[in-house]
Amino acid sequence: MTPHESADRNGTPQHGTAHSAASAAPHYSAAFGSTSLPGSQPVSAQEYDAVLRRLTAAEATRDNMSRQIRGAGEKNRKLVEAITSMRYQVERLRASLSQNVMPPLNSAIVMAVHEGQTMTYEQVADDKTPAEIDTYLDVQVGGRLMRIPVSPLIDLSTLTPGMTVLLNDKSEAVVALDTEPFGDVVTVREVLDGERVLVDTSSGAQQVARVAGSLDVEQLRTGDAVTLDTRTRMITSQVPASRSQELVLEEIPDVTYSQIGGLGAQIEQIRDAVELPYLHPEIFERYHLAPPKGILLYGPPGNGKTMIAKAVANSLAARAAALNPGSNTRGYFLNIKGPELLDKFVGETERQIRDIFVAAREKAEAGHPVVVFFDEMESLFRMRGSGRSSDIETTIVPQLLAEIDGVESLQNVIVIGATNREDLIDAAVMRPGRLDLKIRINRPDAAGAAEIFGLYLTEDLPLDAAEVAAAGSVRAALTSMIAAATGQLYARTPSTAYAVATVDSSMIVGSSNAATGHLSTHTLYRGDFASGAVIRNIVDRAKKAAIKEQLQALTAAGASGAAEVNGAAGVGIGTRHLLEAVRAEFEDQVDLPPLPDIEDALTVAGVRGRLVSVEPAR
């Protein structure tokens, strides 16, 4: 055997192994000494042996990596085949699903949703069928109840009773639509449970209806208008608030008593009647004195009747919050405009009046003071049988009386009515026990007008610098301006005469003219027709005139002189603006005041009799 060969136990030669290479190194060393490559340093046997071992390890690593590459290539081939197969299956499923939702599709209304589960051995032992366990829907199709399967295309968590679903040719629900917000409008009478309500239909009949899943039963209240699907007898949506409900729960106005001028005595009456029973109910109970149910504010227009009602609501809300600190007690102001409440359909106005008092009682029972304010009251509650309107008042008036005097309590609810024609309101509404307190809101006198002027002419307004300098202070200048405007407004001179009224007082018992039938004439002046609204218009006219004058001065002076113009005399509201506004407010009006205003002015002046004619003052 050569040094490159060795024999195993069977004598078979083995070549090229690490053992043979290692064992051969001594022989080479012995035979040849040391080895060397041409042009290099001689290599010892140990170094040669180390090189051989590294070469052998590198060859083993290469073989291992080759095997791993072959394995990865095989796995990649199988993965490509699996992806290709899956893609083919997905395309087939997509095509199949597309065919399932291809039109035409039938529609159905969901009545109940049954989310299924996997059958258990106990259910099989109880003879349960897959139709009782699997996911399915109870629907109504063409008036027939059906139980149908659900496609995987539909998310079961989105399905609720009342929704519309589309069915394919296999009667499988494949598309889910929203709840239809259409149907007959009915009124909720009573909520029976979480799934049923009692409703009043337009014919007057009552029905028990299901509640669609899109509605929150806890949000439904008696009197709410909802849509009823007559096919399924299910209420599907809530109708937006009716006109009466839009007028009902209004936020508390920010009007206070301090913003009302010239009505100190009337305000004191109202506060005594409204606030004292609320603040001291135990004292009123000891005296067996019931608080008033209602207040009537009457008088000529534009004198603050609506503002007083708002101030009452604001004051009650503040009192309620002060009596119950830290609580959620607040006040409500139900602003009911009479003409807007009238409806041409029989019984609709009465229903809205019921809704108003239902809402008021609901808030009052929670401890909140509620003010129900009927503006233009004569338009709703006219005198029955007067022949001045249709017979609609024969049902509207009794409805109001039933709400005020009915079995249900009106505790914490105060009814305030406002009217310009109290003579047109039905006597039953006006009698004590209903509208107990009747307060006339008169036109302001000179002192009241000065007080109202002071509400609109304040110290923060730009005033004529010359007048301020002459008066010595802004407050003194305002006082002088208000006095001048009030004096001009209430002056009784030929230049301020406004109208001449002819009155026949022959029918007045005890009159000196009863025998002769003499016609008397009476001159009415500007001050006889003054009101809070008129005074506000006068101030607004003066402000506009001052602004126009300042703009003209700025234009004349140019931009460079703007600062000097703003500080110069003659810029700002002055007495001349107010006096001109008083004149223009009356003289620029072509028409005379309406007859009710003239009759009211004559009554205030103490003139009694039948108004024969009215002519402008010459």
Coordinates of C-alpha atoms in Angstrom, one line a residue:
M1 CA 0.0 0.0 0.0
T2 CA 1.1 3.5 -0.8
P3 CA 1.2 6.3 1.8
H4 CA -2.1 7.5 0.3
E5 CA -3.9 4.4 1.0
S6 CA -5.1 2.5 4.1
A7 CA -7.2 -0.5 4.6
D8 CA -10.4 -1.0 6.7
R9 CA -11.4 -4.1 8.5
N10 CA -12.3 -5.8 5.2
G11 CA -9.1 -4.7 3.6
T12 CA -11.0 -2.2 1.3
P13 CA -8.8 0.7 0.5
Q14 CA -10.0 4.1 1.6
H15 CA -8.9 7.3 -0.2
G16 CA -9.1 11.0 0.4
T17 CA -10.3 11.0 4.0
A18 CA -9.1 13.4 6.6
H19 CA -7.7 10.6 8.6
S20 CA -5.5 9.4 5.7
A21 CA -4.4 12.9 5.0
A22 CA -3.4 13.5 8.6
S23 CA -1.6 10.2 8.9
A24 CA 0.2 10.8 5.6
A25 CA 1.8 14.0 6.7
P26 CA 4.6 12.3 8.7
H27 CA 5.5 10.2 5.7
Y28 CA 5.8 13.2 3.5
S29 CA 7.8 14.9 6.1
A30 CA 10.0 11.9 6.5
A31 CA 10.4 11.2 2.8
F32 CA 10.8 14.7 1.6
G33 CA 11.5 16.7 4.7
S34 CA 9.6 19.9 4.3
T35 CA 7.5 20.9 1.3
S36 CA 7.4 24.2 -0.4
L37 CA 5.8 25.9 -3.3
P38 CA 7.8 27.5 -6.0
G39 CA 8.7 31.0 -5.1
S40 CA 7.3 30.7 -1.5
Q41 CA 8.4 29.8 1.9
P42 CA 8.5 26.2 2.9
V43 CA 5.3 24.8 4.6
S44 CA 5.6 22.6 7.6
A45 CA 3.6 19.4 8.1
Q46 CA 1.4 21.1 10.8
E47 CA 0.5 24.0 8.5
Y48 CA -0.3 21.7 5.7
D49 CA -2.5 19.6 7.9
A50 CA -4.5 22.7 9.0
V51 CA -5.0 23.8 5.5
L52 CA -6.4 20.4 4.6
R53 CA -8.8 20.5 7.5
R54 CA -10.2 24.0 6.5
L55 CA -10.6 22.8 2.9
T56 CA -12.6 19.8 4.1
A57 CA -14.9 21.9 6.3
A58 CA -15.5 24.3 3.4
E59 CA -16.5 21.5 1.1
A60 CA -18.9 20.1 3.8
T61 CA -20.5 23.6 4.2
R62 CA -20.9 23.9 0.4
D63 CA -22.6 20.5 0.2
N64 CA -25.0 21.5 3.1
M65 CA -25.9 24.8 1.4
S66 CA -26.5 23.0 -1.9
R67 CA -29.0 20.7 -0.2
Q68 CA -30.8 23.7 1.5
I69 CA -31.1 25.5 -1.9
R70 CA -32.5 22.4 -3.5
G71 CA -35.1 22.1 -0.6
A72 CA -36.0 25.8 -0.8
G73 CA -36.5 25.5 -4.5
E74 CA -38.9 22.6 -4.0
K75 CA -40.9 24.5 -1.4
N76 CA -41.1 27.5 -3.6
R77 CA -42.4 25.4 -6.4
K78 CA -45.1 23.9 -4.2
L79 CA -46.0 27.3 -2.9
V80 CA -46.4 28.7 -6.4
E81 CA -48.7 25.8 -7.2
A82 CA -50.8 26.4 -4.1
I83 CA -51.1 30.1 -4.8
T84 CA -52.1 29.4 -8.4
S85 CA -54.7 26.9 -7.2
M86 CA -56.1 29.3 -4.6
R87 CA -56.3 32.2 -7.1
Y88 CA -58.3 30.0 -9.3
Q89 CA -60.6 29.0 -6.5
V90 CA -61.0 32.7 -5.5
E91 CA -61.9 33.7 -9.0
R92 CA -64.5 30.9 -9.1
L93 CA -66.0 32.0 -5.8
R94 CA -66.1 35.6 -6.9
A95 CA -67.8 34.6 -10.1
S96 CA -70.3 32.5 -8.1
L97 CA -71.0 35.3 -5.7
S98 CA -71.4 37.8 -8.5
Q99 CA -74.0 35.5 -10.1
N100 CA -75.8 35.4 -6.7
V101 CA -76.3 39.2 -6.5
M102 CA -77.1 39.7 -10.2
P103 CA -80.4 41.5 -10.7
P104 CA -83.3 40.9 -10.6
L105 CA -83.5 40.5 -6.8
N106 CA -86.6 40.3 -4.6
S107 CA -86.9 42.5 -1.5
A108 CA -87.9 41.4 1.9
I109 CA -88.3 43.1 5.3
V110 CA -86.5 41.6 8.2
M111 CA -88.8 40.7 11.1
A112 CA -86.2 38.9 13.3
V113 CA -82.6 37.9 13.2
H114 CA -81.4 34.5 14.5
E115 CA -77.7 34.2 14.7
G116 CA -76.9 30.5 14.6
Q117 CA -74.3 28.2 16.1
T118 CA -72.7 24.8 15.7
M119 CA -75.0 21.9 16.6
T120 CA -74.1 20.0 19.8
Y121 CA -74.8 16.4 20.7
E122 CA -77.4 17.5 23.2
Q123 CA -79.3 19.4 20.4
V124 CA -79.2 16.4 18.2
A125 CA -80.5 14.3 21.0
D126 CA -83.4 16.8 21.5
D127 CA -84.3 16.3 17.8
K128 CA -83.2 19.8 16.9
T129 CA -83.0 20.4 13.1
P130 CA -80.4 22.5 11.4
A131 CA -83.0 25.1 10.5
E132 CA -83.5 25.8 14.2
I133 CA -79.8 26.1 15.0
D134 CA -78.2 27.7 11.9
T135 CA -78.1 31.4 11.1
Y136 CA -81.3 32.6 9.4
L137 CA -83.7 35.5 9.1
D138 CA -87.4 35.7 9.5
V139 CA -88.6 38.0 6.8
Q140 CA -91.9 39.2 5.2
V141 CA -92.1 38.8 1.4
G142 CA -95.3 39.9 -0.3
G143 CA -97.3 39.6 2.9
R144 CA -95.9 36.1 3.6
L145 CA -93.6 35.2 6.4
M146 CA -90.5 33.2 5.4
R147 CA -87.4 31.8 7.0
I148 CA -84.4 32.3 4.7
P149 CA -80.6 31.7 4.9
V150 CA -78.0 34.5 5.0
S151 CA -75.2 34.9 2.5
P152 CA -71.6 35.3 3.9
L153 CA -71.6 38.7 2.1
I154 CA -73.8 40.2 4.9
D155 CA -72.4 41.2 8.2
L156 CA -74.9 39.8 10.7
S157 CA -74.0 42.5 13.3
T158 CA -75.5 45.1 11.0
L159 CA -78.9 43.4 10.6
T160 CA -81.8 44.6 12.7
P161 CA -85.6 44.2 12.5
G162 CA -87.2 46.6 10.0
M163 CA -84.3 46.6 7.5
T164 CA -84.8 45.7 3.9
V165 CA -82.8 42.8 2.4
L166 CA -82.5 41.6 -1.2
L167 CA -82.9 37.9 -2.1
N168 CA -81.4 36.0 -4.9
D169 CA -83.1 33.3 -7.0
K170 CA -82.4 30.8 -4.2
S171 CA -84.3 33.0 -1.6
E172 CA -81.0 33.8 0.2
A173 CA -80.3 37.2 1.7
V174 CA -77.4 38.7 -0.2
V175 CA -77.6 42.5 0.2
A176 CA -78.7 44.5 3.3
L177 CA -80.3 47.9 2.8
D178 CA -81.3 50.5 5.4
T179 CA -84.6 50.9 7.2
E180 CA -87.2 52.7 5.0
P181 CA -88.2 55.9 6.8
F182 CA -91.6 56.0 5.1
G183 CA -95.2 55.2 6.1
D184 CA -98.2 56.5 7.8
V185 CA -97.6 59.1 10.6
V186 CA -99.0 57.9 13.9
T187 CA -98.6 59.1 17.5
V188 CA -97.1 57.1 20.3
R189 CA -99.6 56.7 23.1
E190 CA -97.7 54.3 25.4
V191 CA -94.5 52.4 25.4
L192 CA -95.4 48.8 26.4
D193 CA -92.0 47.2 26.5
G194 CA -88.7 47.1 24.6
E195 CA -90.3 45.8 21.4
R196 CA -93.8 47.1 21.4
V197 CA -95.6 50.4 21.6
L198 CA -99.3 51.5 21.5
V199 CA -100.0 54.0 18.8
D200 CA -102.9 56.2 17.8
T201 CA -103.6 56.1 14.0
S202 CA -105.1 59.0 12.0
S203 CA -108.5 57.2 12.0
G204 CA -108.6 57.3 15.8
A205 CA -108.0 53.6 16.2
Q206 CA -105.2 52.2 18.4
Q207 CA -102.7 49.6 17.3
V208 CA -99.9 47.7 19.0
A209 CA -96.8 48.0 16.7
R210 CA -93.4 46.6 16.7
V211 CA -90.3 48.8 17.1
A212 CA -87.6 48.7 14.4
G213 CA -84.1 48.0 15.5
S214 CA -83.0 51.5 14.2
L215 CA -85.1 53.1 16.9
D216 CA -84.2 53.5 20.6
V217 CA -87.3 52.6 22.6
E218 CA -85.9 54.6 25.6
Q219 CA -86.0 57.8 23.5
L220 CA -89.7 57.4 22.6
R221 CA -92.2 59.6 24.6
T222 CA -95.9 59.9 24.7
G223 CA -97.0 62.2 21.9
D224 CA -94.0 61.5 19.6
A225 CA -94.8 61.3 15.9
V226 CA -93.5 58.1 14.2
T227 CA -93.8 56.4 10.9
L228 CA -95.8 53.1 10.8
D229 CA -95.1 50.5 8.1
T230 CA -98.6 49.1 7.6
R231 CA -97.3 46.0 5.9
T232 CA -95.4 44.8 9.0
R233 CA -97.1 47.0 11.6
M234 CA -93.7 48.2 12.7
I235 CA -92.6 51.8 13.5
T236 CA -89.5 52.5 11.5
S237 CA -88.5 56.1 12.2
Q238 CA -89.2 59.2 14.3
V239 CA -90.8 62.1 12.5
P240 CA -89.1 65.5 13.1
A241 CA -90.7 67.7 15.8
S242 CA -94.1 69.1 14.8
R243 CA -94.7 72.8 14.8
S244 CA -96.0 72.7 18.4
Q245 CA -93.0 70.8 19.6
E246 CA -90.7 73.3 17.8
L247 CA -92.3 76.0 19.8
V248 CA -92.2 74.2 23.1
L249 CA -88.9 73.5 24.7
E250 CA -87.1 76.8 24.2
E251 CA -84.0 77.9 26.0
I252 CA -84.5 80.4 28.8
P253 CA -84.4 83.9 27.4
D254 CA -81.7 86.3 28.6
V255 CA -84.1 89.1 29.2
T256 CA -84.2 90.5 32.7
Y257 CA -86.4 92.9 34.5
S258 CA -83.7 95.5 34.4
Q259 CA -84.0 95.7 30.6
I260 CA -87.7 96.7 30.8
G261 CA -88.4 100.4 31.4
G262 CA -91.5 102.3 32.5
L263 CA -93.3 99.2 33.9
G264 CA -92.2 99.1 37.5
A265 CA -95.6 98.7 39.0
Q266 CA -96.7 95.9 36.6
I267 CA -93.4 94.0 37.1
E268 CA -93.9 94.2 40.9
Q269 CA -97.4 92.7 40.4
I270 CA -96.2 89.9 38.3
R271 CA -93.3 89.0 40.6
D272 CA -95.6 88.9 43.6
A273 CA -98.0 86.6 41.7
V274 CA -95.4 84.3 40.2
E275 CA -92.3 84.2 42.3
L276 CA -93.6 84.3 45.8
P277 CA -95.7 81.1 45.6
Y278 CA -92.6 79.4 44.1
L279 CA -90.2 80.7 46.7
H280 CA -92.5 80.2 49.7
P281 CA -94.9 77.4 48.9
E282 CA -95.2 76.4 52.6
I283 CA -96.6 79.9 53.6
F284 CA -99.2 79.8 50.8
E285 CA -100.2 76.3 52.0
R286 CA -100.7 77.5 55.5
Y287 CA -103.0 80.3 54.3
H288 CA -104.8 77.8 51.9
L289 CA -104.0 80.1 49.1
A290 CA -103.4 78.5 45.7
P291 CA -100.9 80.2 43.4
P292 CA -102.4 81.7 40.2
K293 CA -102.6 79.3 37.2
G294 CA -102.4 82.1 34.6
I295 CA -101.7 85.7 33.9
L296 CA -103.1 87.8 31.1
L297 CA -101.0 90.7 29.8
Y298 CA -103.1 93.0 27.7
G299 CA -102.7 96.5 26.2
P300 CA -101.5 98.2 23.0
P301 CA -98.8 96.6 21.0
G302 CA -95.1 97.4 21.4
N303 CA -95.1 98.0 25.1
G304 CA -93.2 95.0 26.5
K305 CA -95.7 92.2 27.0
T306 CA -93.4 89.6 25.4
M307 CA -90.4 91.0 27.2
I308 CA -92.1 90.7 30.6
A309 CA -93.0 87.0 29.9
K310 CA -89.4 86.3 29.0
A311 CA -88.1 88.1 32.1
V312 CA -90.5 86.0 34.2
A313 CA -89.1 82.8 32.8
N314 CA -85.5 84.1 33.3
S315 CA -86.2 85.2 36.9
L316 CA -87.9 81.8 37.8
A317 CA -84.9 79.9 36.3
A318 CA -82.5 81.9 38.4
R319 CA -84.6 81.4 41.6
A320 CA -84.9 77.7 40.9
A321 CA -81.1 77.4 40.6
A322 CA -80.5 79.4 43.8
L323 CA -83.0 77.2 45.7
N324 CA -81.4 74.0 44.5
P325 CA -77.6 74.7 44.4
G326 CA -75.6 71.9 42.7
S327 CA -78.7 70.3 41.1
N328 CA -79.7 70.2 37.5
T329 CA -82.8 72.4 38.2
R330 CA -83.5 74.9 35.4
G331 CA -86.4 76.7 33.9
Y332 CA -88.2 76.3 30.6
F333 CA -89.9 78.9 28.4
L334 CA -92.6 77.5 26.0
N335 CA -93.2 80.2 23.5
I336 CA -96.4 79.5 21.7
K337 CA -97.3 81.8 18.8
G338 CA -101.0 81.6 18.3
P339 CA -101.3 82.0 14.5
E340 CA -98.6 79.4 13.9
L341 CA -100.5 76.8 16.0
L342 CA -103.7 77.0 13.9
D343 CA -104.1 74.1 11.5
K344 CA -106.7 73.6 8.8
F345 CA -107.2 69.9 9.7
V346 CA -109.9 69.2 12.3
G347 CA -108.5 68.3 15.7
E348 CA -104.8 69.1 14.8
T349 CA -104.7 72.3 16.7
E350 CA -106.2 70.7 19.8
R351 CA -103.7 67.9 19.5
Q352 CA -100.8 70.4 19.5
I353 CA -102.2 72.1 22.6
R354 CA -102.3 68.7 24.3
D355 CA -98.7 68.1 23.3
I356 CA -97.6 71.5 24.7
F357 CA -99.1 70.8 28.1
V358 CA -97.8 67.2 28.1
A359 CA -94.3 68.6 27.6
A360 CA -94.8 71.3 30.3
R361 CA -96.0 68.7 32.8
E362 CA -93.1 66.4 32.1
K363 CA -90.6 69.1 32.9
A364 CA -92.6 70.4 35.8
E365 CA -92.7 67.0 37.4
A366 CA -88.9 66.9 37.4
G367 CA -88.9 70.1 39.5
H368 CA -88.3 72.6 36.8
P369 CA -90.4 75.8 36.6
V370 CA -92.1 76.1 33.3
V371 CA -93.6 79.2 31.7
V372 CA -96.2 78.6 28.9
F373 CA -96.5 81.8 27.0
F374 CA -99.3 82.3 24.4
D375 CA -98.6 85.3 22.2
E376 CA -101.4 86.8 20.2
M377 CA -103.8 84.9 22.4
E378 CA -107.0 86.2 20.8
S379 CA -106.1 84.4 17.6
L380 CA -106.5 81.0 19.3
F381 CA -109.1 81.5 22.0
R382 CA -111.7 83.8 20.5
M383 CA -115.1 84.3 22.0
R384 CA -117.4 81.4 21.0
G385 CA -120.5 82.3 19.1
S386 CA -119.3 85.8 18.3
G387 CA -119.6 85.3 14.6
R388 CA -116.2 87.0 14.1
S389 CA -114.4 83.8 13.0
S390 CA -115.1 80.2 12.0
D391 CA -116.4 77.6 14.5
I392 CA -112.8 76.4 15.2
E393 CA -112.9 78.1 18.6
T394 CA -115.7 75.8 19.8
T395 CA -113.2 73.0 20.2
I396 CA -109.9 74.9 20.8
V397 CA -111.2 76.9 23.8
P398 CA -112.6 73.8 25.6
Q399 CA -109.2 72.1 25.0
L400 CA -107.3 74.9 26.8
L401 CA -109.9 74.9 29.6
A402 CA -109.5 71.2 30.0
E403 CA -105.7 71.5 30.3
I404 CA -105.9 74.3 32.8
D405 CA -108.7 72.9 35.0
G406 CA -108.1 69.2 34.2
V407 CA -107.4 66.3 36.6
E408 CA -103.7 66.5 35.9
S409 CA -101.8 69.1 38.1
L410 CA -100.2 72.2 36.7
Q411 CA -97.8 72.6 39.6
N412 CA -94.7 74.5 38.7
V413 CA -96.4 75.6 35.4
I414 CA -97.5 79.2 34.9
V415 CA -99.6 80.2 31.8
I416 CA -99.0 83.7 30.5
G417 CA -101.2 85.1 27.7
A418 CA -100.5 88.3 25.8
T419 CA -103.0 90.1 23.6
N420 CA -103.8 93.5 22.1
R421 CA -107.5 92.7 22.0
E422 CA -108.7 91.3 25.3
D423 CA -112.3 91.9 24.3
L424 CA -112.1 89.1 21.7
I425 CA -111.0 86.4 24.1
D426 CA -113.7 84.0 25.3
A427 CA -115.1 84.9 28.7
A428 CA -114.5 81.3 30.0
V429 CA -110.8 81.8 29.6
M430 CA -110.8 85.1 31.3
R431 CA -112.7 84.1 34.4
P432 CA -110.9 83.8 37.8
G433 CA -109.4 80.4 38.5
R434 CA -107.9 80.2 35.0
L435 CA -106.2 83.5 34.1
D436 CA -106.4 84.9 37.6
L437 CA -104.2 87.9 37.2
K438 CA -105.0 90.5 34.5
I439 CA -102.4 93.2 34.1
R440 CA -102.8 96.1 31.7
I441 CA -99.5 97.1 30.0
N442 CA -100.1 100.8 29.3
R443 CA -98.2 103.1 27.0
P444 CA -95.4 104.8 28.9
D445 CA -95.9 108.3 30.3
A446 CA -93.1 110.9 30.1
A447 CA -91.2 109.4 33.1
G448 CA -91.5 105.9 31.7
A449 CA -90.3 107.1 28.3
A450 CA -87.3 108.7 29.8
E451 CA -86.5 105.4 31.6
I452 CA -86.8 103.6 28.3
F453 CA -84.6 106.1 26.5
G454 CA -82.0 105.5 29.2
L455 CA -81.9 101.8 28.3
Y456 CA -80.9 102.5 24.7
L457 CA -78.8 105.7 25.2
T458 CA -75.8 104.5 27.3
E459 CA -72.5 106.1 28.2
D460 CA -70.5 103.8 25.9
L461 CA -72.0 105.4 22.8
P462 CA -70.2 108.1 20.8
L463 CA -71.7 111.4 21.8
D464 CA -71.4 114.9 20.5
A465 CA -68.2 116.2 22.1
A466 CA -69.5 119.8 22.3
E467 CA -72.6 118.7 24.2
V468 CA -70.5 116.6 26.6
A469 CA -68.2 119.5 27.2
A470 CA -71.1 121.9 27.8
A471 CA -72.9 119.5 30.2
G472 CA -69.7 118.7 32.1
S473 CA -69.9 114.9 31.9
V474 CA -71.2 112.1 29.7
R475 CA -73.9 111.2 32.2
A476 CA -75.2 114.9 32.4
A477 CA -75.1 115.1 28.6
L478 CA -77.3 112.0 28.3
T479 CA -79.7 113.3 30.9
S480 CA -80.1 116.5 28.9
M481 CA -80.5 114.7 25.6
I482 CA -83.2 112.4 27.0
A483 CA -85.1 115.2 28.6
A484 CA -85.1 117.1 25.3
A485 CA -86.3 114.1 23.4
T486 CA -89.0 113.2 25.9
G487 CA -90.2 116.8 26.0
Q488 CA -90.6 116.9 22.3
L489 CA -92.3 113.5 22.2
Y490 CA -94.9 114.4 24.8
A491 CA -95.4 118.1 23.9
R492 CA -99.0 119.0 23.4
T493 CA -98.7 121.8 20.8
P494 CA -100.3 122.3 17.4
S495 CA -97.1 121.0 15.8
T496 CA -97.2 117.7 17.7
A497 CA -100.9 117.1 17.0
Y498 CA -101.3 113.7 15.3
A499 CA -105.0 112.9 14.8
V500 CA -108.4 114.3 15.4
A501 CA -111.1 111.9 16.6
T502 CA -114.9 112.5 16.5
V503 CA -116.8 110.7 19.3
D504 CA -120.5 110.3 19.7
S505 CA -121.2 110.2 23.5
S506 CA -125.0 110.4 23.3
M507 CA -125.5 106.8 24.3
I508 CA -123.5 107.1 27.5
V509 CA -125.7 107.1 30.5
G510 CA -125.2 110.2 32.6
S511 CA -123.4 112.1 29.9
S512 CA -124.1 115.8 29.5
N513 CA -124.5 115.2 25.8
A514 CA -127.0 112.4 26.2
A515 CA -130.0 114.7 25.4
T516 CA -128.4 116.7 22.6
G517 CA -126.5 113.9 20.9
H518 CA -123.6 116.3 20.5
L519 CA -120.5 115.0 18.7
S520 CA -117.3 115.9 20.4
T521 CA -113.9 116.1 18.8
H522 CA -110.6 115.2 20.6
T523 CA -107.1 115.9 19.4
L524 CA -104.6 113.1 19.9
Y525 CA -100.9 114.0 20.1
R526 CA -97.7 112.0 19.4
G527 CA -97.2 111.1 23.0
D528 CA -100.6 109.4 23.0
F529 CA -99.1 106.7 20.6
A530 CA -95.7 106.4 22.2
S531 CA -94.5 102.9 23.1
G532 CA -91.3 101.1 23.9
A533 CA -91.0 100.0 20.3
V534 CA -91.5 103.6 19.1
I535 CA -88.8 104.9 21.5
R536 CA -86.4 102.3 20.3
N537 CA -87.1 103.3 16.7
I538 CA -86.4 106.9 17.6
V539 CA -83.0 106.0 19.1
D540 CA -82.1 103.9 16.1
R541 CA -83.0 106.7 13.7
A542 CA -80.8 109.1 15.7
K543 CA -77.9 106.6 15.6
K544 CA -78.2 106.2 11.9
A545 CA -78.2 110.0 11.4
A546 CA -75.1 110.4 13.5
I547 CA -73.3 107.6 11.6
K548 CA -74.2 109.3 8.3
E549 CA -72.9 112.6 9.5
Q550 CA -69.6 111.1 10.6
L551 CA -69.1 109.3 7.3
Q552 CA -69.7 112.6 5.5
A553 CA -67.1 114.4 7.7
L554 CA -64.6 111.6 7.1
T555 CA -65.1 111.8 3.3
A556 CA -64.6 115.6 3.4
A557 CA -61.5 115.5 5.6
G558 CA -59.9 112.6 3.8
A559 CA -58.0 109.7 5.3
S560 CA -55.3 111.9 6.8
G561 CA -57.7 113.8 8.9
A562 CA -59.7 110.8 10.2
A563 CA -58.2 111.0 13.7
E564 CA -59.0 114.7 14.0
V565 CA -62.6 114.1 12.8
N566 CA -63.2 111.4 15.3
G567 CA -62.3 113.7 18.2
A568 CA -63.9 116.8 16.8
A569 CA -67.0 118.4 18.0
G570 CA -70.2 117.6 16.2
V571 CA -69.3 113.9 15.7
G572 CA -71.5 111.5 17.7
I573 CA -75.1 111.4 18.8
G574 CA -76.5 114.8 19.7
T575 CA -79.8 116.3 20.8
R576 CA -80.4 117.5 17.2
H577 CA -80.4 113.9 16.0
L578 CA -82.9 112.8 18.6
L579 CA -85.3 115.7 18.0
E580 CA -85.2 115.0 14.3
A581 CA -85.8 111.3 14.9
V582 CA -88.9 112.1 17.0
R583 CA -90.3 114.3 14.2
A584 CA -89.5 111.7 11.5
E585 CA -90.9 108.8 13.4
F586 CA -94.4 110.3 13.3
E587 CA -94.5 112.7 10.3
D588 CA -93.0 110.2 7.8
Q589 CA -95.9 107.8 8.4
V590 CA -98.5 108.2 5.8
D591 CA -101.3 106.1 7.5
L592 CA -103.0 106.9 10.7
P593 CA -102.7 104.5 13.6
P594 CA -105.2 101.6 13.5
L595 CA -108.6 102.1 15.1
P596 CA -107.9 99.9 18.1
D597 CA -104.9 102.1 19.0
I598 CA -107.0 105.3 18.6
E599 CA -109.8 103.8 20.8
D600 CA -107.2 102.8 23.3
A601 CA -105.7 106.3 23.4
L602 CA -109.2 107.8 23.9
T603 CA -109.9 105.4 26.7
V604 CA -106.7 106.3 28.5
A605 CA -107.6 110.0 28.1
G606 CA -110.9 109.3 29.7
V607 CA -113.0 109.8 26.6
R608 CA -116.0 107.5 26.4
G609 CA -118.3 107.0 23.5
R610 CA -118.6 105.6 19.9
L611 CA -115.8 106.6 17.6
V612 CA -117.3 108.2 14.5
S613 CA -114.4 109.3 12.5
V614 CA -110.6 110.0 12.6
E615 CA -108.8 112.6 10.5
P616 CA -105.1 113.7 10.4
A617 CA -104.3 116.8 12.4
R618 CA -103.8 119.8 10.2

